[in-house]
Every structure is written in structure tokens, then in C-alpha cells.
PDB file of C-alpha atoms in Angstrom:
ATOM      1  CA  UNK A   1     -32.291 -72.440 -29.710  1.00  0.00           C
ATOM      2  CA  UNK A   2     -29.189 -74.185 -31.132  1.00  0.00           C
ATOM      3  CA  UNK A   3     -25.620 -72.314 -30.603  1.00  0.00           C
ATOM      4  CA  UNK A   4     -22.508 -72.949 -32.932  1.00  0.00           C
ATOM      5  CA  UNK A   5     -19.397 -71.758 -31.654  1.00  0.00           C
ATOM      6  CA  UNK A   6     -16.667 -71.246 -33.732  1.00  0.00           C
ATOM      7  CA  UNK A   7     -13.317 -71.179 -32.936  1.00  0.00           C
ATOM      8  CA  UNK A   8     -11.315 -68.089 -34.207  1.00  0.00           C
ATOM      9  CA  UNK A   9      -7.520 -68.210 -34.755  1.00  0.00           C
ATOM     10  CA  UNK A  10      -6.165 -64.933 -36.366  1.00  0.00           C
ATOM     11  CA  UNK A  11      -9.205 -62.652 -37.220  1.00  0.00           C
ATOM     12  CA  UNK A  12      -8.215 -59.112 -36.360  1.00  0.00           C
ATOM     13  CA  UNK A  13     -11.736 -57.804 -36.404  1.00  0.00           C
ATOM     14  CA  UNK A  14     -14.995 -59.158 -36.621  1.00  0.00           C
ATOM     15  CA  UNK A  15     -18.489 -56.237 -37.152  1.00  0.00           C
ATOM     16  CA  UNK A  16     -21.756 -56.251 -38.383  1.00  0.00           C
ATOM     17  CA  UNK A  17     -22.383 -53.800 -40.965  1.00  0.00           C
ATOM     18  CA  UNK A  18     -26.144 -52.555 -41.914  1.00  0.00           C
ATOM     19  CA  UNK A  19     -26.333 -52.066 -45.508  1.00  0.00           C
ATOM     20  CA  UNK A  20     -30.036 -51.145 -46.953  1.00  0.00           C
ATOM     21  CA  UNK A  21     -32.184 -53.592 -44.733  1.00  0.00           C
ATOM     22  CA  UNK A  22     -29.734 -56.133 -44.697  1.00  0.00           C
ATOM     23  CA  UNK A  23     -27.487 -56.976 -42.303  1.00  0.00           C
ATOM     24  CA  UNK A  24     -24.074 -58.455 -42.688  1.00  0.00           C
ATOM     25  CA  UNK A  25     -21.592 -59.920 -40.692  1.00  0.00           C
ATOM     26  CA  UNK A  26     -17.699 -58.596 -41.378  1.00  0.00           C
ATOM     27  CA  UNK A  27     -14.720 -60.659 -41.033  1.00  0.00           C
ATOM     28  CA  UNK A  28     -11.302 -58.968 -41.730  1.00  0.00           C
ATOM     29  CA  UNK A  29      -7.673 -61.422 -41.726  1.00  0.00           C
ATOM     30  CA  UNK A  30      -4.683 -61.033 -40.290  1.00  0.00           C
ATOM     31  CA  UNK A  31      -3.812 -60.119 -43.881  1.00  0.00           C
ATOM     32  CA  UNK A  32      -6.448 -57.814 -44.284  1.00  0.00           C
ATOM     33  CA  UNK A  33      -8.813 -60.016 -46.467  1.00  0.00           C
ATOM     34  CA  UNK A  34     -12.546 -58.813 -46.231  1.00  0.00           C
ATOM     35  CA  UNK A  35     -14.785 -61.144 -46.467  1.00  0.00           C
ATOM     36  CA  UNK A  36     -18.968 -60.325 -45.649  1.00  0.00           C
ATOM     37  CA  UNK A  37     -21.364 -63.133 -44.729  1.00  0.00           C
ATOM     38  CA  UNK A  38     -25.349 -62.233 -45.073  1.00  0.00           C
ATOM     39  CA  UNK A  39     -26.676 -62.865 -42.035  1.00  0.00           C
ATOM     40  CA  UNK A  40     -30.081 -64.739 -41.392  1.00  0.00           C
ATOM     41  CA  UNK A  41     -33.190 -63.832 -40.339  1.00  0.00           C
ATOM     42  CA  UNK A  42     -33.753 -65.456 -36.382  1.00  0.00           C
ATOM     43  CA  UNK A  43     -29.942 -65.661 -36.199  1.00  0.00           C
ATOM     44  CA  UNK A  44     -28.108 -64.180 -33.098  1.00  0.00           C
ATOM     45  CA  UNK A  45     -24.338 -63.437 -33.261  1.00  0.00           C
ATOM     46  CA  UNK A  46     -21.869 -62.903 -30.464  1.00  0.00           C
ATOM     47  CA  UNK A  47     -17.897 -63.139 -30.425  1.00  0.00           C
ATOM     48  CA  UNK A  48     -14.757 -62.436 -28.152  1.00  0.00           C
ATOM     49  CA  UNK A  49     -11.163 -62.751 -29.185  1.00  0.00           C
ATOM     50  CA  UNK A  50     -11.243 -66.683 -29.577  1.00  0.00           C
ATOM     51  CA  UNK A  51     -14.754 -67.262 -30.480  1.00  0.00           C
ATOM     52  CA  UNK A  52     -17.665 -66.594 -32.702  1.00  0.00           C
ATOM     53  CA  UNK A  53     -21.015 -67.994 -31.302  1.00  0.00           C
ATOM     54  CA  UNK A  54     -23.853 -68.588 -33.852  1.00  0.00           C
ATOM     55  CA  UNK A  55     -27.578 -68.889 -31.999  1.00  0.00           C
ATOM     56  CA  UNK A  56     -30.299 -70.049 -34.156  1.00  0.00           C
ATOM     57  CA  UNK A  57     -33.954 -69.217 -33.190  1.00  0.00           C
ATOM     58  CA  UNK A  58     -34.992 -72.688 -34.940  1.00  0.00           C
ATOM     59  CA  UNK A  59     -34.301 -76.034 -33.906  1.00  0.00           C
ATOM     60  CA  UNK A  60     -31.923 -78.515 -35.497  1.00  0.00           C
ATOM     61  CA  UNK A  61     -34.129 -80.752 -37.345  1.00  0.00           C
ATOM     62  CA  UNK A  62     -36.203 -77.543 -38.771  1.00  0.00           C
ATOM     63  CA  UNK A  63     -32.722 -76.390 -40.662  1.00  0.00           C
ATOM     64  CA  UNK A  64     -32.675 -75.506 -44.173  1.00  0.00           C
ATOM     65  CA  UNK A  65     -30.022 -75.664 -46.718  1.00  0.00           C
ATOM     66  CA  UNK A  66     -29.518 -71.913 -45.969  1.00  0.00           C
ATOM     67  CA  UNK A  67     -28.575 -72.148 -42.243  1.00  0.00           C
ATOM     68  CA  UNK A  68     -26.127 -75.213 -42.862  1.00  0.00           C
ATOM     69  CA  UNK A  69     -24.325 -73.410 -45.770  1.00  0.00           C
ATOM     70  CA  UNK A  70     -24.349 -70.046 -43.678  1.00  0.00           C
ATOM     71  CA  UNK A  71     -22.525 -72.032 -40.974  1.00  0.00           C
ATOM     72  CA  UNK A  72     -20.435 -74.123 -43.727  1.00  0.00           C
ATOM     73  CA  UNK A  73     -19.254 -71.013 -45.634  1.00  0.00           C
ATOM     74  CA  UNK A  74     -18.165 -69.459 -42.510  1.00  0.00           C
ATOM     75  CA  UNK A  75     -16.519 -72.267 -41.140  1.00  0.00           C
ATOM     76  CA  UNK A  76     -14.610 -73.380 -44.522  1.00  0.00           C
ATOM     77  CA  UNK A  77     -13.616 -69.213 -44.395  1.00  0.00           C
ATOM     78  CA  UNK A  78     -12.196 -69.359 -40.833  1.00  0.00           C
ATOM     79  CA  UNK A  79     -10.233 -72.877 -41.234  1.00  0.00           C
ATOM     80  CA  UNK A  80      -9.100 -72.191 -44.523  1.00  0.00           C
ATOM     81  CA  UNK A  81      -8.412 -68.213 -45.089  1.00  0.00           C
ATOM     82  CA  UNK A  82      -7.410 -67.689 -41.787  1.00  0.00           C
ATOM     83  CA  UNK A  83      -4.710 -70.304 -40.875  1.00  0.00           C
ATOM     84  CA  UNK A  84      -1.009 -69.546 -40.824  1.00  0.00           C
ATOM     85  CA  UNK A  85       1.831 -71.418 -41.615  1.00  0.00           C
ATOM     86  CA  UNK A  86       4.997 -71.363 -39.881  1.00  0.00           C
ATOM     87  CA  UNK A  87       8.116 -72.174 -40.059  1.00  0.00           C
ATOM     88  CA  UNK A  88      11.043 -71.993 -37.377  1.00  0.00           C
ATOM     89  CA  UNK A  89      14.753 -71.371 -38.737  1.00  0.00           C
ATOM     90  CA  UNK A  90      18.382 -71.089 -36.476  1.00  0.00           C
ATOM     91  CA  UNK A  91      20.987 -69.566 -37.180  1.00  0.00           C
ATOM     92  CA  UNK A  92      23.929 -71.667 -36.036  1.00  0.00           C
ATOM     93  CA  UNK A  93      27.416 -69.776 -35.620  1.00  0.00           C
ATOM     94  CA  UNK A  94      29.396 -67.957 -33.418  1.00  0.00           C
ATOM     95  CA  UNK A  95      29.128 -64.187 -33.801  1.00  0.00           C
ATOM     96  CA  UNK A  96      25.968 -64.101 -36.261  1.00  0.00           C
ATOM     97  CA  UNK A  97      23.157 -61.769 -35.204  1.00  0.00           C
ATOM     98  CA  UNK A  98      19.741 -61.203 -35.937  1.00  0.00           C
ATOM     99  CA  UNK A  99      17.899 -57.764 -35.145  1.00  0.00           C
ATOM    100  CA  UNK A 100      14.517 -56.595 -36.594  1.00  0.00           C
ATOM    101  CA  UNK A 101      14.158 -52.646 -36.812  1.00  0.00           C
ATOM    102  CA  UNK A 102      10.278 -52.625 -36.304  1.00  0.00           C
ATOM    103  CA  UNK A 103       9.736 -49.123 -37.988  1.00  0.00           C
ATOM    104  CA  UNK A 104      11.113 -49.847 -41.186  1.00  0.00           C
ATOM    105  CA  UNK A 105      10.229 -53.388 -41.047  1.00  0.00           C
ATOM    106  CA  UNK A 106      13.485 -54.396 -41.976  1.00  0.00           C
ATOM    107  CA  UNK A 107      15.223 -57.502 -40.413  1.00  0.00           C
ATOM    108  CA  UNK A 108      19.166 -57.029 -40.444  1.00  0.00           C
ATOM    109  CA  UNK A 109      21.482 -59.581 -40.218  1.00  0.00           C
ATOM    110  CA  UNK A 110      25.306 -60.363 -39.734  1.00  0.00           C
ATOM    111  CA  UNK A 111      26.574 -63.257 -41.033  1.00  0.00           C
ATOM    112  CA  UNK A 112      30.337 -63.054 -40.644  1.00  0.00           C
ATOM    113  CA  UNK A 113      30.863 -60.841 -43.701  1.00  0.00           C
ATOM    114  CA  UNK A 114      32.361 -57.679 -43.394  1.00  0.00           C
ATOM    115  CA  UNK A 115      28.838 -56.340 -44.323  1.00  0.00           C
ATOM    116  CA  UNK A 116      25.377 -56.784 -43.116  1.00  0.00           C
ATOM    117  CA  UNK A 117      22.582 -58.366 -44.817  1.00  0.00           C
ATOM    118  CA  UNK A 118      19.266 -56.136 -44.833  1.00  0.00           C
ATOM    119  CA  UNK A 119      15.779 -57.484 -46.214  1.00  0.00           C
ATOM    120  CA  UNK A 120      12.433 -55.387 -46.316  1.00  0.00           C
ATOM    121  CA  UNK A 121       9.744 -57.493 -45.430  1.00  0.00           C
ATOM    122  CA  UNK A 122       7.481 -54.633 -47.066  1.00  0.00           C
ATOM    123  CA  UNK A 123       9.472 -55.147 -50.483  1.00  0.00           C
ATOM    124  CA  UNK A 124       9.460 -58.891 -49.942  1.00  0.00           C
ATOM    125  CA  UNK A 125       5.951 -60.025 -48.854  1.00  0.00           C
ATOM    126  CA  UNK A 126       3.844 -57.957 -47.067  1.00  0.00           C
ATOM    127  CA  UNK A 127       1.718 -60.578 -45.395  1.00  0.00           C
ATOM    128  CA  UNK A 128       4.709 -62.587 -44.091  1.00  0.00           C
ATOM    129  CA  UNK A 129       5.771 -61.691 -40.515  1.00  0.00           C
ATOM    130  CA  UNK A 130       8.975 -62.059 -38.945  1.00  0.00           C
ATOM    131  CA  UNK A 131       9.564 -63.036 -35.544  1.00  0.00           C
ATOM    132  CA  UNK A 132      13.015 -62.926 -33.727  1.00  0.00           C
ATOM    133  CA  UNK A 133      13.401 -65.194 -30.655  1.00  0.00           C
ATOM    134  CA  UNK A 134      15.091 -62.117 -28.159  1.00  0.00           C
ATOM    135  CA  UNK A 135      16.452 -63.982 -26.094  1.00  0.00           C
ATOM    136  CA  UNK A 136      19.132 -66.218 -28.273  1.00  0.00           C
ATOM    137  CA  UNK A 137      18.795 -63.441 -30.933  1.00  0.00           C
ATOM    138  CA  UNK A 138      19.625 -66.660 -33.352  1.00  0.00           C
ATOM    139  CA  UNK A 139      16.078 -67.878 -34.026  1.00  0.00           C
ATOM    140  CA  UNK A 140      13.867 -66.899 -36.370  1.00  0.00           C
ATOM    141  CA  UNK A 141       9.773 -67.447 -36.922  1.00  0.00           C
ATOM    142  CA  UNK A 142       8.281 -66.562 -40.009  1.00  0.00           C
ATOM    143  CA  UNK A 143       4.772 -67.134 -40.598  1.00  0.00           C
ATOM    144  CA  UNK A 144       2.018 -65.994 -42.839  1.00  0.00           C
ATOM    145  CA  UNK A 145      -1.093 -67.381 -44.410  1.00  0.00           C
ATOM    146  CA  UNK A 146       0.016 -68.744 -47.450  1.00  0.00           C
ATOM    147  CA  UNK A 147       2.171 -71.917 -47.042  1.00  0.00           C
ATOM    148  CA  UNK A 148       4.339 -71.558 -50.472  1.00  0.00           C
ATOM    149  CA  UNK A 149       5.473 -68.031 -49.317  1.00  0.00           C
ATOM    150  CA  UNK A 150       6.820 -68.521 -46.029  1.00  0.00           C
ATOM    151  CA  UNK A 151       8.812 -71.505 -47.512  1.00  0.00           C
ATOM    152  CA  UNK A 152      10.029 -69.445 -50.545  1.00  0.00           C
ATOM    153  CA  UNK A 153      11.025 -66.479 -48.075  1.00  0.00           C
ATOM    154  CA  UNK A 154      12.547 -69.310 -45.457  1.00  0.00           C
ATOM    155  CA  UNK A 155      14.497 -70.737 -48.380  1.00  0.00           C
ATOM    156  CA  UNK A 156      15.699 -66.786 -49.355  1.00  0.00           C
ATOM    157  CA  UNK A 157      16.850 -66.183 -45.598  1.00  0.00           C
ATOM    158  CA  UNK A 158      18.834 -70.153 -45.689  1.00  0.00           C
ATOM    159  CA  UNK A 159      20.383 -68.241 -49.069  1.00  0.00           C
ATOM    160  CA  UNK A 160      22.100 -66.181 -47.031  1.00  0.00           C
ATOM    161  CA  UNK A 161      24.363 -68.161 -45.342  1.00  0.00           C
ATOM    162  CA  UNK A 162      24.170 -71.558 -46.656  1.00  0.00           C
ATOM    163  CA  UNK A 163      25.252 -74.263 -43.225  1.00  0.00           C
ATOM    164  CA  UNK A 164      29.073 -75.137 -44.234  1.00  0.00           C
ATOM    165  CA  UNK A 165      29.500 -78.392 -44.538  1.00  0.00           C
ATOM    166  CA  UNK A 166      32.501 -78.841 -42.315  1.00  0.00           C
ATOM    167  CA  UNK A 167      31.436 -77.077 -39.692  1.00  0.00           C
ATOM    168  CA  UNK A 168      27.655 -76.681 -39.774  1.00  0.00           C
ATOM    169  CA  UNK A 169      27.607 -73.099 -39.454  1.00  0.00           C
ATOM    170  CA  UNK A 170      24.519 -71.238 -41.374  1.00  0.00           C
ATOM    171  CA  UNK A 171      21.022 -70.932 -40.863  1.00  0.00           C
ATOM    172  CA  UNK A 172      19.082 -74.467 -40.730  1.00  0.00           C
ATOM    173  CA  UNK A 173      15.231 -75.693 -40.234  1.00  0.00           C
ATOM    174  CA  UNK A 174      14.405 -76.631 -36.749  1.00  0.00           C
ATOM    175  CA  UNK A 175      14.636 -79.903 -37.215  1.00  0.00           C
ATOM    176  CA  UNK A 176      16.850 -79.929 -39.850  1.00  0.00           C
ATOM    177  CA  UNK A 177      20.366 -82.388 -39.036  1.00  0.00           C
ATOM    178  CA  UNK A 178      23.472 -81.838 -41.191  1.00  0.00           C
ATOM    179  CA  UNK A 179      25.841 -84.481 -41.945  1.00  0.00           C
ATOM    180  CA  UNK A 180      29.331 -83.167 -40.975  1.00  0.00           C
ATOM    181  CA  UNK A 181      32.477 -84.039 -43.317  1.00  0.00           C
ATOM    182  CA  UNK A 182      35.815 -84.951 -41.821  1.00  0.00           C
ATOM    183  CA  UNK A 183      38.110 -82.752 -41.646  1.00  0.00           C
ATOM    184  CA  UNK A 184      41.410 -83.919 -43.456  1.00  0.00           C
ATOM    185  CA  UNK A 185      44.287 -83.621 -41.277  1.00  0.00           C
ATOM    186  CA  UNK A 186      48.399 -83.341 -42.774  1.00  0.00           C
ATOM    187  CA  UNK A 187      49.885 -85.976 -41.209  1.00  0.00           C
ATOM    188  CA  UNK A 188      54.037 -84.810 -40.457  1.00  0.00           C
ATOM    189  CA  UNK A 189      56.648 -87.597 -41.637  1.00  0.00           C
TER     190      UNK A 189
END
């Protein structure tokens, strides 16, 4: 008996569901993607939080092209469906604020205007989450699945308050660096 395991990253739940006389195996995402995988006859399934163990009555040389793309299509699901992308912003400035109202899944921010800056994450992309560093209150970690929408919504939140190019104040990438201009100085005669 030959066992696959399977490493699982972000799968909220995993189920077998009995439909007719066929069994299936249920994956749902993070960002509630449903995706059902047929399962084979002689095949044992098992899982915890991190892992997802495949046990084959048959031995390895006595596969078919069924049990390797069973194992394929699940694996190419997991790695590819499932991974989220991240991306770390700060918000560098004396006085700005971050705070994240969890029930209406609104972030609100204060940038040094007289007014404050809300965005609905609802409104803006539901599958992108938001997390605020509570300790500084000044970093930010947004990730979700798809890698063009956590950049489009990092690039909205760096609209905000654009880093000044005297001073450096704004929000910035992690590793972003900022090339400071001189200030010019009025020299008394």
C-alpha cells in the first residue's frame, strides 16, 4: 500500500460527499471555490489541518493513468488554486493610523488630512484580506489568491498617500527605498 501525502496550505474544509454510488472527495478554498475530485475504487483518504494523505490499495508499478492523474489533478488544484499572494506595505509618518473595524470589514485610515480615509474590503474585493500589524498599527498585509488583485488593491491603498519626496512620508512596499531630495535652504546675505 503506497501513501501520498499532500501538503495543504489554505483549504478551509475538506469532506467526502456520497452522491448515487459514487463517492467524492470535497475541497472548499479560502475563497470559497468548490472543487469535487471522484474518488477511486481501493483508495483510502485521511487529512488534518496541514495534510491530505492518499493510500492506494495497489502497488506503484501496478498504477494506471487514472491513479496518477487522480493524484496530479489534486495536486495541480492544491498548489495552484489554493496559494496566496502577499504583499507587505508601511505606512511611514508621524501621526498616521491604521484601524480595521472587523464587523463592517472596513479598514479606516488617517493620513494627516483633516478627514479619514475609509475602504470596504466587501465593495473592493471580497477575496482579498487585510491584515493590520497591532502592534505598530503602521503595517499592513494584504493577501489573497489572485496575485494581480492584491497588487492592484496595494497600489489603491499607496494612492492614498503617495511617500513625499522630501520627506518620505506615505505608505511604501516593504522593501521599497525612496530617494530623498535636498531640501533647498535661503541662504541670509
Amino acid at each position: 500500500m503506497d501513501t501520498f501525502k499532500i501538503k495543504l496550505n489554505n483549504a478551509i474544509q475538506i469532506g467526502i460527499v456520497k452522491k448515487n454510488k459514487s463517492s467524492f472527495l470535497k475541497i472548499i478554498t479560502r475563497c470559497n471555490q468548490i472543487k469535487f475530485f471522484k474518488i477511486l475504487r481501493g483508495l483510502k483518504i485521511k487529512w488534518d489541518t496541514n495534510f491530505l494523505f492518499l493510500s492506494f490499495n495497489i502497488k506503484k508499478k501496478d498504477f494506471t493513468i487514472k491513479e496518477y492523474f487522480f493524484i496530479i489533478s489534486i495536486c495541480d488544484f492544491i498548489q495552484t488554486k489554493l496559494k496566496i499572494f502577499n504583499k507587505k506595505l508601511l505606512l511611514v509618518g508621524q501621526g498616521f493610523l491604521i484601524k480595521k473595524d472587523s464587523k463592517a470589514n472596513n479598514v479606516i485610515f488617517k493620513l494627516g488630512n483633516s478627514h479619514y480615509h475609509r475602504i470596504n474590503l466587501n465593495k473592493e474585493n471580497p477575496k482579498i484580506e487585510l491584515k493590520v500589524n497591532s502592534g505598530t498599527k503602521t503595517e499592513i498585509e494584504i493577501s489573497g489568491p489572485n496575485n494581480v488583485a492584491v497588487g492592484d488593491f496595494g497600489h489603491k491603498l499607496k494612492s492614498l498617500r503617495i511617500p513625499d519626496p522630501y520627506k518620505g512620508k506615505g505608505f511604501l512596499y516593504k522593501n521599497d527605498t525612496i530617494v530623498l531630495k535636498d531640501i533647498k535652504k535661503k541662504i541670509n546675505k
